[in-house]
XYZ file of C-alpha atoms in Angstrom:
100
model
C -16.321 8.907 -7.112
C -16.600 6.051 -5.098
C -19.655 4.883 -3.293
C -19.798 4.315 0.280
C -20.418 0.417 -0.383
C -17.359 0.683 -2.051
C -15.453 1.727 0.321
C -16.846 -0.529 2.811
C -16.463 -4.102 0.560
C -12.501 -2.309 0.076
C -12.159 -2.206 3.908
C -13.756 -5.489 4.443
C -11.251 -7.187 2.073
C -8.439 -5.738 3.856
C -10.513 -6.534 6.978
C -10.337 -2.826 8.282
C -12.678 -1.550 10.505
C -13.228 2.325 9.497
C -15.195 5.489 11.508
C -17.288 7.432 9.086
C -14.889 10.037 9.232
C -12.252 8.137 7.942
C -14.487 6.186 5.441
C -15.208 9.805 3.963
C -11.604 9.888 3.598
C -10.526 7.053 2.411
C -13.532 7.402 -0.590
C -12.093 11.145 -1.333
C -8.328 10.009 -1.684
C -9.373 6.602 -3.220
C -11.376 8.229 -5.730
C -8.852 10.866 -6.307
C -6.285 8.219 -7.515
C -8.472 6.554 -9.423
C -9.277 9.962 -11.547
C -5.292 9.910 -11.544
C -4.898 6.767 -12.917
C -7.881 7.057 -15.941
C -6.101 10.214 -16.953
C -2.555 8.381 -17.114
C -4.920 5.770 -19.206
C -5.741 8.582 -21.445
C -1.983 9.306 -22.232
C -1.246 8.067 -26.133
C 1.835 5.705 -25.437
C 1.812 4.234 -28.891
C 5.590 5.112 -29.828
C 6.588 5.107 -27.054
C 9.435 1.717 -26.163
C 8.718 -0.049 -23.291
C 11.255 1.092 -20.531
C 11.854 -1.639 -18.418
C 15.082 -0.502 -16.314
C 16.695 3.238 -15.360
C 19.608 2.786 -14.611
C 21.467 0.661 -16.782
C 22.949 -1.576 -13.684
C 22.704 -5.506 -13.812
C 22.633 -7.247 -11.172
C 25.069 -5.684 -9.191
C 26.247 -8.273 -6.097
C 28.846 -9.386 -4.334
C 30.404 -12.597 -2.639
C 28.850 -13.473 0.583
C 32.039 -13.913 3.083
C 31.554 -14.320 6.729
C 32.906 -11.660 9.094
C 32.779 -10.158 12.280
C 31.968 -6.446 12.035
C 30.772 -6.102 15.273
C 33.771 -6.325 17.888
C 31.160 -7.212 20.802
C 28.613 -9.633 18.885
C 30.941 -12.809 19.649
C 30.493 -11.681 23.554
C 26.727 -10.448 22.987
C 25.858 -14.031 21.660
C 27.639 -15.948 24.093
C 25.574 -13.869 27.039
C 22.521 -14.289 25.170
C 22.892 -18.473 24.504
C 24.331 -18.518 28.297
C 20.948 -17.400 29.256
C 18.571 -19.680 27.534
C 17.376 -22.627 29.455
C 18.437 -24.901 26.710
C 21.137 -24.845 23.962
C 22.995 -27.129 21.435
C 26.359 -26.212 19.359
C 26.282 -22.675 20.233
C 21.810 -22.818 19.066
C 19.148 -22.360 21.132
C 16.810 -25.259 21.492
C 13.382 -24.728 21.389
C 10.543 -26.323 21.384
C 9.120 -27.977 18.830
C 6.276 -26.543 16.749
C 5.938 -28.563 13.897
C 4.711 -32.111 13.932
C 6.965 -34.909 11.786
């Protein structure tokens, strides 16, 4: 099982701040998948092929083509850049965050 300094240098590094209650938790269910994972380390794999994929698809995709398949977008994004206090080509202009 996992100590309570444990637990706490865990939380730290994913900058959580934990009640005791919840620490006791955490170390119960962390522990518990770490008992998990020794016994899957126990498990003799040695004829056993390396399965790297399920379901025998590859790389299924498709053509990117632009299209309108929202009948009220074209009028949604002309409100929307009609109400910014600044636009160019149909954009709206912002202010600059980055230095050159």
């Amino acid at each position: 099982m996992l100590t309570d300094a444990e637990v706490e240098k865990i939380a730290a590094l994913a900058r959580l701040t934990l009640k005791d209650d919840e620490k006791e938790r955490l170390k119960k269910d962390m522990s518990s998948i770490l008992d998990y994972v020794e016994t899957l380390n126990k498990v003799d794999t040695s004829g056993v092929e390396p399965l790297y994929q399920t379901t025998g698809l590859v790389n299924a995709t498709r053509t990117d083509e632009p299209r309108n398949e929202f009948p009220m977008s074209e009028k949604l994004n002309e409100l929307l850049i009609g109400q910014a206090p600044q636009t160019k080509d149909r954009f709206i202009k912002v202010p600059s965050i980055l230095k050159k």
